[in-house]
Short mmCIF file of N, CA and C in Angstrom, two decimals:
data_model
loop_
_atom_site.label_atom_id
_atom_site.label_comp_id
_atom_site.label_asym_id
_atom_site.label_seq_id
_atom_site.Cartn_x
_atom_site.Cartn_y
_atom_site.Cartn_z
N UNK A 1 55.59 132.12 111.59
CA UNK A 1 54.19 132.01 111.93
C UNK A 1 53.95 131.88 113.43
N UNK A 2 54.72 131.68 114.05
CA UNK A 2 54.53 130.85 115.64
C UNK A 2 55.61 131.80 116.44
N UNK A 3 55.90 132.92 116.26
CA UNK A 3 57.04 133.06 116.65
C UNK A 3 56.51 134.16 118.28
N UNK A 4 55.38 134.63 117.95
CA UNK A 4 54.93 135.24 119.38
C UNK A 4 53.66 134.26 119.28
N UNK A 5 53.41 134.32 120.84
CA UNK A 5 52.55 133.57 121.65
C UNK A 5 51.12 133.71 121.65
N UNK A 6 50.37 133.28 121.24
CA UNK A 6 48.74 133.75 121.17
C UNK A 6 48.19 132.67 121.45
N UNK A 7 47.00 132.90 121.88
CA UNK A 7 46.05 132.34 122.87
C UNK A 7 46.10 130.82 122.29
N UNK A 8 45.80 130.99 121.16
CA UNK A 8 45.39 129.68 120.52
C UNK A 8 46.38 129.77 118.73
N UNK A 9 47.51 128.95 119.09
CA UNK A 9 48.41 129.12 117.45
C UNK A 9 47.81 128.08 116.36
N UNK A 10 46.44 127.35 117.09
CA UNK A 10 46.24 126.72 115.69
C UNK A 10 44.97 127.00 115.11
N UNK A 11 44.78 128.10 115.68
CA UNK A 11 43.31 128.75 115.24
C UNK A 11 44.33 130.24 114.53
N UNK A 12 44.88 130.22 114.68
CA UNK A 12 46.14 131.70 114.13
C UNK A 12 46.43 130.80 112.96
N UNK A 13 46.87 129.77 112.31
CA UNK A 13 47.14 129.01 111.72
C UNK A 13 45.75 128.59 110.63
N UNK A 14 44.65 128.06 111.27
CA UNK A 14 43.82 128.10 110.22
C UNK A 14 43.82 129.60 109.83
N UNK A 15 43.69 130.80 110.44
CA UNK A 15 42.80 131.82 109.80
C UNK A 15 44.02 132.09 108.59
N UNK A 16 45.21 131.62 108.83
CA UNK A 16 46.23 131.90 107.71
C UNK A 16 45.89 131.55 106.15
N UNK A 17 45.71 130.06 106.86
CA UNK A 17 45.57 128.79 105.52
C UNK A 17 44.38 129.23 105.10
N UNK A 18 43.24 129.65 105.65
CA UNK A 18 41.87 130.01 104.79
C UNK A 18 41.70 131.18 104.05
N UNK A 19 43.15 132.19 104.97
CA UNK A 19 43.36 133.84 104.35
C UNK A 19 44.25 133.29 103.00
N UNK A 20 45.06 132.30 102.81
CA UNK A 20 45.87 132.48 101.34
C UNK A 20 45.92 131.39 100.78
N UNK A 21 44.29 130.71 101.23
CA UNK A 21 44.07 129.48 99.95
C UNK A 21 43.44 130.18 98.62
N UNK A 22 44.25 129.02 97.71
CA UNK A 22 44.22 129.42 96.60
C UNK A 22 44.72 130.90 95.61
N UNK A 23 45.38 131.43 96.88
CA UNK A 23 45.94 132.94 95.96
C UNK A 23 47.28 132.61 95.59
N UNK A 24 47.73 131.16 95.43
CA UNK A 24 49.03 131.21 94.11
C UNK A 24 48.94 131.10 93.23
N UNK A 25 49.29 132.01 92.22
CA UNK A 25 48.99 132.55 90.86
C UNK A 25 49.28 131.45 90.15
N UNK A 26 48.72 131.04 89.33
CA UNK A 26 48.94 130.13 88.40
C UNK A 26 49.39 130.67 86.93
N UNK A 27 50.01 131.45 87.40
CA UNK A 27 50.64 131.66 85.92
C UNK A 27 52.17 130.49 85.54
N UNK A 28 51.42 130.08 84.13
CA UNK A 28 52.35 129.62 83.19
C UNK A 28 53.81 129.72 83.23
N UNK A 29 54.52 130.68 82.92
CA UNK A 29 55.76 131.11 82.70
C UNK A 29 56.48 131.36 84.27
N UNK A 30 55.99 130.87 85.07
CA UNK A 30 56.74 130.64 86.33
C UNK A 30 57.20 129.30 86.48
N UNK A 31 58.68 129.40 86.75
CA UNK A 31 59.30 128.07 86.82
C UNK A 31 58.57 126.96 88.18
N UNK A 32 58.68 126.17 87.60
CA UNK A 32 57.62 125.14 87.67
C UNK A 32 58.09 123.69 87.96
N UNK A 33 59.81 123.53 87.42
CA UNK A 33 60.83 122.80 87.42
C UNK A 33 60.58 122.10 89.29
N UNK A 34 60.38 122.61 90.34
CA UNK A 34 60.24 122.14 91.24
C UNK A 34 59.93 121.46 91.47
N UNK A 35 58.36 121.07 91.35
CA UNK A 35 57.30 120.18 91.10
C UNK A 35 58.00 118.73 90.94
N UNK A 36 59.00 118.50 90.31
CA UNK A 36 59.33 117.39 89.76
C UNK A 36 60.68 117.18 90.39
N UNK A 37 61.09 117.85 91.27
CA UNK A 37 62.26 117.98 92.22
C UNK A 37 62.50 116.35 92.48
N UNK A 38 61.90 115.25 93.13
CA UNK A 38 62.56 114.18 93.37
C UNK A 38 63.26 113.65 92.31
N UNK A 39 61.89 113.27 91.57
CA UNK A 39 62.15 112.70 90.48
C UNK A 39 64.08 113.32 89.58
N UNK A 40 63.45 114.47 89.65
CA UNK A 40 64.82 115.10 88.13
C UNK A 40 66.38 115.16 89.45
N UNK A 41 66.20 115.45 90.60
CA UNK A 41 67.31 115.10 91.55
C UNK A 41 67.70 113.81 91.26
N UNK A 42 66.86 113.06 91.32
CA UNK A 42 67.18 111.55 91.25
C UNK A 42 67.92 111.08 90.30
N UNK A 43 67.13 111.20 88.86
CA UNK A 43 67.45 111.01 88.05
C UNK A 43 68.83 111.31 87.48
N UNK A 44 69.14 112.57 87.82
CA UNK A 44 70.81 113.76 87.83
C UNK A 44 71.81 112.74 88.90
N UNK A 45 71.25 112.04 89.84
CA UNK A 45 71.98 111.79 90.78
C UNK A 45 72.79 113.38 91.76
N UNK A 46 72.61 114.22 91.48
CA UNK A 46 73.20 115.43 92.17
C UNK A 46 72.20 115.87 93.73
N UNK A 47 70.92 115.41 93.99
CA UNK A 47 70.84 115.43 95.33
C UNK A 47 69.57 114.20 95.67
N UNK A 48 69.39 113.57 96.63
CA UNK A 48 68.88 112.59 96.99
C UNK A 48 67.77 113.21 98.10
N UNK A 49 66.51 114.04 97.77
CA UNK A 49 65.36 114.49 98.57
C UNK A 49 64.15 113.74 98.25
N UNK A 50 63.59 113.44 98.78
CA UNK A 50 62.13 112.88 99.09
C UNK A 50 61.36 113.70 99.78
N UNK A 51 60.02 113.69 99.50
CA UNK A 51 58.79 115.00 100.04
C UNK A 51 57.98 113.82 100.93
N UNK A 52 57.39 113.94 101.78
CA UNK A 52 56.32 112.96 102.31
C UNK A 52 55.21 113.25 102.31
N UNK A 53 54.45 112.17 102.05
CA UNK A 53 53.04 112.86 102.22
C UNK A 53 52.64 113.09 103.19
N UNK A 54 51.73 114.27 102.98
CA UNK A 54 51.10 114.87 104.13
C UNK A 54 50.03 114.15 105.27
N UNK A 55 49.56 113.22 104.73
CA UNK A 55 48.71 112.94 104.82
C UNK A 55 49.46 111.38 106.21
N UNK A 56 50.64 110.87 105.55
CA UNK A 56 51.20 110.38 106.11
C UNK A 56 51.76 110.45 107.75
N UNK A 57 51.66 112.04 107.59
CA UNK A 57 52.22 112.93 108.99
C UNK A 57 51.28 112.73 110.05
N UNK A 58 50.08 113.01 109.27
CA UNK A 58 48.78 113.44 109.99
C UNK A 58 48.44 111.88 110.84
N UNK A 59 48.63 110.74 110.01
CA UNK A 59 48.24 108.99 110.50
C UNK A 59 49.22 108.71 111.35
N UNK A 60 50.39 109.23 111.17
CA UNK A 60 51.65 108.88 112.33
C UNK A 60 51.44 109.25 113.44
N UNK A 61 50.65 110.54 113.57
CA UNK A 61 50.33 111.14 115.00
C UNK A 61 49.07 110.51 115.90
N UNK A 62 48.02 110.24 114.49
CA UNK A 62 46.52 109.77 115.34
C UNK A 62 47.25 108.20 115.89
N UNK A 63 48.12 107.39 114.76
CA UNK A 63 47.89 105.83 115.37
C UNK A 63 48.62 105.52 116.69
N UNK A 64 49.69 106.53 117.11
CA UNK A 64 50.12 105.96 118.61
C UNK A 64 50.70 107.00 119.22
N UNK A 65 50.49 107.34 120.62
CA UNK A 65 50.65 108.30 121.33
C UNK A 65 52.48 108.47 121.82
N UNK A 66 52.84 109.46 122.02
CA UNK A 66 54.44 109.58 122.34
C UNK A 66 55.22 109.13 121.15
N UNK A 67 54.24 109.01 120.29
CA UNK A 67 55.45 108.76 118.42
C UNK A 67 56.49 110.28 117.99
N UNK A 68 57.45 110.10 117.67
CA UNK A 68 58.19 111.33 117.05
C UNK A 68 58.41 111.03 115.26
N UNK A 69 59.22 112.18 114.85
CA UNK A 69 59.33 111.83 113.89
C UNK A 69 60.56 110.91 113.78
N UNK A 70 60.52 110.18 112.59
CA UNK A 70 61.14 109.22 112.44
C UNK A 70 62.57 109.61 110.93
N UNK A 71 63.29 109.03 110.99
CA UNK A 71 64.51 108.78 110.60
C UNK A 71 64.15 108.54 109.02
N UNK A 72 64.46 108.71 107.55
CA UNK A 72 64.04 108.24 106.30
C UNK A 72 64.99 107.36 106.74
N UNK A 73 65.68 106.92 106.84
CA UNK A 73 65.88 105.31 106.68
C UNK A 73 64.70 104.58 107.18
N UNK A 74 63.97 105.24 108.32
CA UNK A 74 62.90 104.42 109.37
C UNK A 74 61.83 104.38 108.83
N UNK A 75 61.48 105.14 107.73
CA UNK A 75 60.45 105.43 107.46
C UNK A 75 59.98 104.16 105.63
N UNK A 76 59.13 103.90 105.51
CA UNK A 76 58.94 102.83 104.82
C UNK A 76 58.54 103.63 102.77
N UNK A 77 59.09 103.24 102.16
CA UNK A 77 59.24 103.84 100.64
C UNK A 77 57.59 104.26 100.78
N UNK A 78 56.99 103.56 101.04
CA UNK A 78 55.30 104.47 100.70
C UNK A 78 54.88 105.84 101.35
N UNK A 79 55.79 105.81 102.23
CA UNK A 79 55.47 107.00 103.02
C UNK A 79 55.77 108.20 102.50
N UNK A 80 56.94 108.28 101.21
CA UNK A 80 56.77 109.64 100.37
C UNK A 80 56.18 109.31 99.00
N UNK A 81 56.65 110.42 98.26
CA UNK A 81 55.93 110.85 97.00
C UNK A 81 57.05 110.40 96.19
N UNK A 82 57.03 109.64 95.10
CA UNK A 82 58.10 109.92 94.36
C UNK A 82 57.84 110.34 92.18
N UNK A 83 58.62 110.65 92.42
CA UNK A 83 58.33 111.24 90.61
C UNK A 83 57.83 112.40 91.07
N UNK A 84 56.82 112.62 90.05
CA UNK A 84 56.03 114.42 89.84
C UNK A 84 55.49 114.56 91.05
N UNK A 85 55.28 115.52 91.79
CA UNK A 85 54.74 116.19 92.65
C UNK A 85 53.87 117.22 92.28
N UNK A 86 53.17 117.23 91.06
CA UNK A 86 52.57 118.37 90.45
C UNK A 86 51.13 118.54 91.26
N UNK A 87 50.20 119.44 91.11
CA UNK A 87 49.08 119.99 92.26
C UNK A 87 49.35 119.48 93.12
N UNK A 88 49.90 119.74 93.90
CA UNK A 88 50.21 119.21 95.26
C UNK A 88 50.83 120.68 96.16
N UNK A 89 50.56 120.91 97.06
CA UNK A 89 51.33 122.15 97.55
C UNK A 89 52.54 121.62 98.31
N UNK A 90 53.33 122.30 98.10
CA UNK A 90 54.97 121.98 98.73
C UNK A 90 55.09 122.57 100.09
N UNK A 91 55.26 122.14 101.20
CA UNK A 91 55.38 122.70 102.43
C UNK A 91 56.58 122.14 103.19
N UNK A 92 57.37 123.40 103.25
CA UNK A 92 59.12 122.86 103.71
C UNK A 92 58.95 123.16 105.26
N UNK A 93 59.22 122.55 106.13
CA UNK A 93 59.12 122.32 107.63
C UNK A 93 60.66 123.22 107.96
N UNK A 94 60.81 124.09 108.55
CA UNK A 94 61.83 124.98 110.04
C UNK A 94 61.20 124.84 111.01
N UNK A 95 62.45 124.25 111.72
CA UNK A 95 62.28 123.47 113.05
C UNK A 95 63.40 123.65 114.11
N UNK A 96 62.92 123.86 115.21
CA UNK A 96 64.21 123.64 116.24
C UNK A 96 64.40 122.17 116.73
N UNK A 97 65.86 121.85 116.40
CA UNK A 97 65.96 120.32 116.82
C UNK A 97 66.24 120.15 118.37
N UNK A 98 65.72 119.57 119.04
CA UNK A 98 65.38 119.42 120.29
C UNK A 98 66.80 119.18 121.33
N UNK A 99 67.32 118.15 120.40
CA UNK A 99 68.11 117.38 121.01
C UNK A 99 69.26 117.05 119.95
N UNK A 100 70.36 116.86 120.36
CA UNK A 100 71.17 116.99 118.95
C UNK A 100 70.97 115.55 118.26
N UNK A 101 70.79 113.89 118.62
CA UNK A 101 70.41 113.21 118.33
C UNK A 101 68.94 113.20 117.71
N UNK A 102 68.48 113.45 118.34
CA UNK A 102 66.97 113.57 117.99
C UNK A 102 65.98 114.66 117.97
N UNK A 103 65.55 115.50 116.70
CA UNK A 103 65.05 116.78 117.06
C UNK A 103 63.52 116.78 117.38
N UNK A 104 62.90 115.50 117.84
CA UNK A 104 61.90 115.51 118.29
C UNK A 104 61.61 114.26 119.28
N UNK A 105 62.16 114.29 120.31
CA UNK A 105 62.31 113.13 121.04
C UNK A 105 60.88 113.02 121.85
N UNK A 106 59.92 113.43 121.98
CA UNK A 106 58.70 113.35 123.05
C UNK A 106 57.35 113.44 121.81
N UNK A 107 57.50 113.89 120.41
CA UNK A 107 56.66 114.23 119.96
C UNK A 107 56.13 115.27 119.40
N UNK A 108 56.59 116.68 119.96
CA UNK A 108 56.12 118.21 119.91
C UNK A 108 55.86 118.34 118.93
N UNK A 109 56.97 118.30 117.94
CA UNK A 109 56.94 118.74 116.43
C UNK A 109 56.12 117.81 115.89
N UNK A 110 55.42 116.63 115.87
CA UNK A 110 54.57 115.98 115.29
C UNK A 110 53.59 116.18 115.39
N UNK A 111 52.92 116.50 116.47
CA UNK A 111 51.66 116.41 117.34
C UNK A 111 51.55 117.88 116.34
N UNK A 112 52.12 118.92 116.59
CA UNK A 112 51.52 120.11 116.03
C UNK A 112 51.86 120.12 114.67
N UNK A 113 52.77 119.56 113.95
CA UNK A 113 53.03 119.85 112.37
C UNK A 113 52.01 119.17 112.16
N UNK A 114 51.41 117.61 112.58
CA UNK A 114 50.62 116.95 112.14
C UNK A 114 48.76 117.84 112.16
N UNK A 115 48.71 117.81 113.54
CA UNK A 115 47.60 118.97 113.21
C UNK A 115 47.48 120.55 112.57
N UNK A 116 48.52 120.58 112.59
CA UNK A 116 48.62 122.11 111.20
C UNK A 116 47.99 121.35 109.72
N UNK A 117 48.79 120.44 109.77
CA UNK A 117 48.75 119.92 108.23
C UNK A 117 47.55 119.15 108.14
N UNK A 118 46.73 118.83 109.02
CA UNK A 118 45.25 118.13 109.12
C UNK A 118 44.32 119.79 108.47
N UNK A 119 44.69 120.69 108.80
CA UNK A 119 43.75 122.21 108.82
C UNK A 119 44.10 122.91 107.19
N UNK A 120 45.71 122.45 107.05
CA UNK A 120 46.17 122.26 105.20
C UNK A 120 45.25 122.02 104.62
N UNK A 121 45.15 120.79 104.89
CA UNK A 121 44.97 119.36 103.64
C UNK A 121 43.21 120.16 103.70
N UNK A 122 42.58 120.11 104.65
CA UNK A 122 41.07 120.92 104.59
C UNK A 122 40.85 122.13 103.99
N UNK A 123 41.75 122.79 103.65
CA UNK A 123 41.18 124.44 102.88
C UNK A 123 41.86 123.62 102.05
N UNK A 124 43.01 123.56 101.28
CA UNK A 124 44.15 123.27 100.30
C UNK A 124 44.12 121.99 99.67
N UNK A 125 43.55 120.90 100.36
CA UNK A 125 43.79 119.50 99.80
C UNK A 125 44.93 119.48 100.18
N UNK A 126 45.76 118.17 99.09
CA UNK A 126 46.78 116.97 99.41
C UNK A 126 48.60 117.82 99.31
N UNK A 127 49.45 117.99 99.93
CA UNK A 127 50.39 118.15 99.95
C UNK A 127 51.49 117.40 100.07
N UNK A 128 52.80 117.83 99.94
CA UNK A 128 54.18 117.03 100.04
C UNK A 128 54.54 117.75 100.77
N UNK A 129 55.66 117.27 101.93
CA UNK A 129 56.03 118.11 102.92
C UNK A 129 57.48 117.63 103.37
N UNK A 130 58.41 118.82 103.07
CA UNK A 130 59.92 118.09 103.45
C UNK A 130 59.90 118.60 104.76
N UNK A 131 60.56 117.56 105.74
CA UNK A 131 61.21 117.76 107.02
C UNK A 131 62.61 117.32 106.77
N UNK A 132 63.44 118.13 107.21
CA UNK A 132 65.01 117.35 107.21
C UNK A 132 65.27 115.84 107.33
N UNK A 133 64.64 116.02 109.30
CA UNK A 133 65.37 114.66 109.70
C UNK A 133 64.81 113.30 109.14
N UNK A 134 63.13 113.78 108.36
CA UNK A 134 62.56 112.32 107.50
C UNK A 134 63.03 112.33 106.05
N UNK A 135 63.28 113.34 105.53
CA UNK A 135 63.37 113.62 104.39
C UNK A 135 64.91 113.34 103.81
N UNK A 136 65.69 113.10 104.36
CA UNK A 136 67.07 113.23 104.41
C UNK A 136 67.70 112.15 105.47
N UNK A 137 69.12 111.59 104.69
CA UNK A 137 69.55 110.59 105.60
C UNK A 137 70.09 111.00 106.65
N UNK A 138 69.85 110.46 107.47
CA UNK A 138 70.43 110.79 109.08
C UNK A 138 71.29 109.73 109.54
N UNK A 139 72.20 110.30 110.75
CA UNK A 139 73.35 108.88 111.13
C UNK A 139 72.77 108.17 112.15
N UNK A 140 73.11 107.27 112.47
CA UNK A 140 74.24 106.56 111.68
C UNK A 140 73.92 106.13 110.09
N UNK A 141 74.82 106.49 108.95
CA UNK A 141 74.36 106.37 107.70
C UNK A 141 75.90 104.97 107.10
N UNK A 142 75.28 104.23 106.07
CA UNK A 142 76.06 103.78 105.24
C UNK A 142 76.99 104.51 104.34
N UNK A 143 77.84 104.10 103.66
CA UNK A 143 79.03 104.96 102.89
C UNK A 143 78.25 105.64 101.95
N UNK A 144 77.73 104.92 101.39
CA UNK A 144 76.48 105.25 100.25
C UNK A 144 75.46 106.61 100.71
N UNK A 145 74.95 106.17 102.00
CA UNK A 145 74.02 107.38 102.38
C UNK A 145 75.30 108.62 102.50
N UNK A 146 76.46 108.22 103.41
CA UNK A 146 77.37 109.54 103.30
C UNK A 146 77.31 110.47 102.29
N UNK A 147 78.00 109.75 101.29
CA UNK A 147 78.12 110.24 100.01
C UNK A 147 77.25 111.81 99.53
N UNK A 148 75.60 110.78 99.35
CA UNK A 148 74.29 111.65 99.23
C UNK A 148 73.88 112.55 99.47
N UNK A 149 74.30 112.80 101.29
CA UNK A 149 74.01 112.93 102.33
C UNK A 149 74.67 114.33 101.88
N UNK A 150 76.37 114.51 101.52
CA UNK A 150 76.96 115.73 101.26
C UNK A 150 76.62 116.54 100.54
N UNK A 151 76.26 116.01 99.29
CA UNK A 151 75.86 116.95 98.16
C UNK A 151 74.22 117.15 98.15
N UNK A 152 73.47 116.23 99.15
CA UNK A 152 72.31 116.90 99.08
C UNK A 152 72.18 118.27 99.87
N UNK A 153 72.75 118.24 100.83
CA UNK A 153 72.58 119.46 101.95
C UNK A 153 72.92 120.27 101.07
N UNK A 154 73.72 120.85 100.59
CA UNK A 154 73.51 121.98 99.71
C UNK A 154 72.50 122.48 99.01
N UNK A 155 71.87 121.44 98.28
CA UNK A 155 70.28 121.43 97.30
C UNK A 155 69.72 121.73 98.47
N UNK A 156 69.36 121.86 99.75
CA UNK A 156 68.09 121.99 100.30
C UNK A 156 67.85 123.26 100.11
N UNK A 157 68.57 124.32 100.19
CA UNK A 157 68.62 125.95 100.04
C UNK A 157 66.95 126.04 99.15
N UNK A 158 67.51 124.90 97.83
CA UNK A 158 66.25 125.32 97.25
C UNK A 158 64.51 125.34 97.31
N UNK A 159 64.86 124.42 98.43
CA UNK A 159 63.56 123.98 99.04
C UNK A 159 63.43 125.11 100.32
N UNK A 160 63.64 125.79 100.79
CA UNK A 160 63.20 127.08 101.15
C UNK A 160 62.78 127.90 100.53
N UNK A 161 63.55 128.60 100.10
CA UNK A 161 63.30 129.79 99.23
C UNK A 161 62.54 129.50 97.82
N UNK A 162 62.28 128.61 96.79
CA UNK A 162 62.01 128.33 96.16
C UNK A 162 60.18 128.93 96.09
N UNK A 163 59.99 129.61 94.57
CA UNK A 163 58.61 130.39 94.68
C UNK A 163 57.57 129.49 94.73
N UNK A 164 57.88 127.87 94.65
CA UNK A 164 56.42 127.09 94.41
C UNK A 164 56.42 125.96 95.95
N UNK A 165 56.76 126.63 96.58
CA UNK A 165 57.19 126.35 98.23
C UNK A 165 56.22 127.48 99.08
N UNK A 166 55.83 126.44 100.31
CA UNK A 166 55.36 126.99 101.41
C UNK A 166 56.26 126.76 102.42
N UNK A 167 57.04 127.83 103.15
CA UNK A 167 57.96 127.55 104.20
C UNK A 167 57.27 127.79 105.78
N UNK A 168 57.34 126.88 106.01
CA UNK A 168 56.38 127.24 107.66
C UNK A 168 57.96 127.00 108.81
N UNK A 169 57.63 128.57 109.23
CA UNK A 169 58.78 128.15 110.43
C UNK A 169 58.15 127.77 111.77
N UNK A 170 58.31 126.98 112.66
CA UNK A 170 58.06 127.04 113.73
C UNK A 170 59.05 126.87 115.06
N UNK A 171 58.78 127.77 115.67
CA UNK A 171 59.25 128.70 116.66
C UNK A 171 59.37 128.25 117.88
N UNK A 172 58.13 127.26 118.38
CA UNK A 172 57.21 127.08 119.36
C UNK A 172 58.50 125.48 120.24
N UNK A 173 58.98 126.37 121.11
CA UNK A 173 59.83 125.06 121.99
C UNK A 173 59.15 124.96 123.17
N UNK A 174 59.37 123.06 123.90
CA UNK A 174 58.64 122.74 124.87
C UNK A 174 59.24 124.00 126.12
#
């Protein structure tokens, strides 16, 4: 979406979200199994993902200036979704990580994922939204997070490509 330069990428961005709200087909017989991705991961124990709310993204950015994103260990259990995720639109975050410690050390990726997803939530309503570095344990991790940590990275594949997914890449480095 962001990948050439235009005047204004978050006015390129609404005209997107207002061009393909509501044109996902709701047909029945499309696997649907996603939706419930934390929860049935969880439950399997075979990968350990959490979605956050969107809405969450958007309050992290207005309440304090120079905030980045933060670490799921850092981040507090209310801040995602857990169990069903059903009407909710799924929006998987591609990102360039900034810094190899930290892929958003000043803010960038917040400030603009957060106002993308303010212009979402207004045509589309309420969403879940995976980012790696919140969504997923990051180091320094416990033995326990290790563990998780291995066999989840594999499962993320599905959270890209997956048909009841919105993948937003962004492009856009300081």
């Amino acid at each position: 979406l962001f990948g050439v330069r235009k005047a204004n990428p978050l006015a390129e961005m609404l005209s997107l979200v207002q061009r393909f709200a509501g044109t996902q087909p709701k047909d029945q017989s499309r696997d649907t199994s996603f939706t419930q991705l934390p929860e049935r991961y969880l439950e399997t124990g075979k990968y350990d993902i959490l979605v956050l709310k969107a809405e969450r993204i958007v309050q992290s950015a207005r309440e304090a200036r120079g905030q980045h994103l933060a670490r799921r260990q850092d981040l507090p259990r209310e801040a995602f979704y857990t169990g069903k995720v059903e009407n909710r639109a799924i929006i998987v975050v591609s990102y360039c990580w900034l810094t190899e410690e930290d892929p958003d050390p000043e803010g960038l990726h917040l400030k603009l994922l957060a106002r993308l997803l303010q212009l979402f939530i207004a045509a589309n309503g309420d969403a879940a939204v995976f980012i790696d570095y919140c969504c997923l344990y990051q180091a320094p991790r416990t033995k326990e997070q290790e563990k998780a940590s291995d066999a989840t990275l594999r499962g993320t594949q599905n959270l890209y490509a997956h048909q009841e997914t919105w993948t937003w890449c962004m492009k856009l480095l300081p």
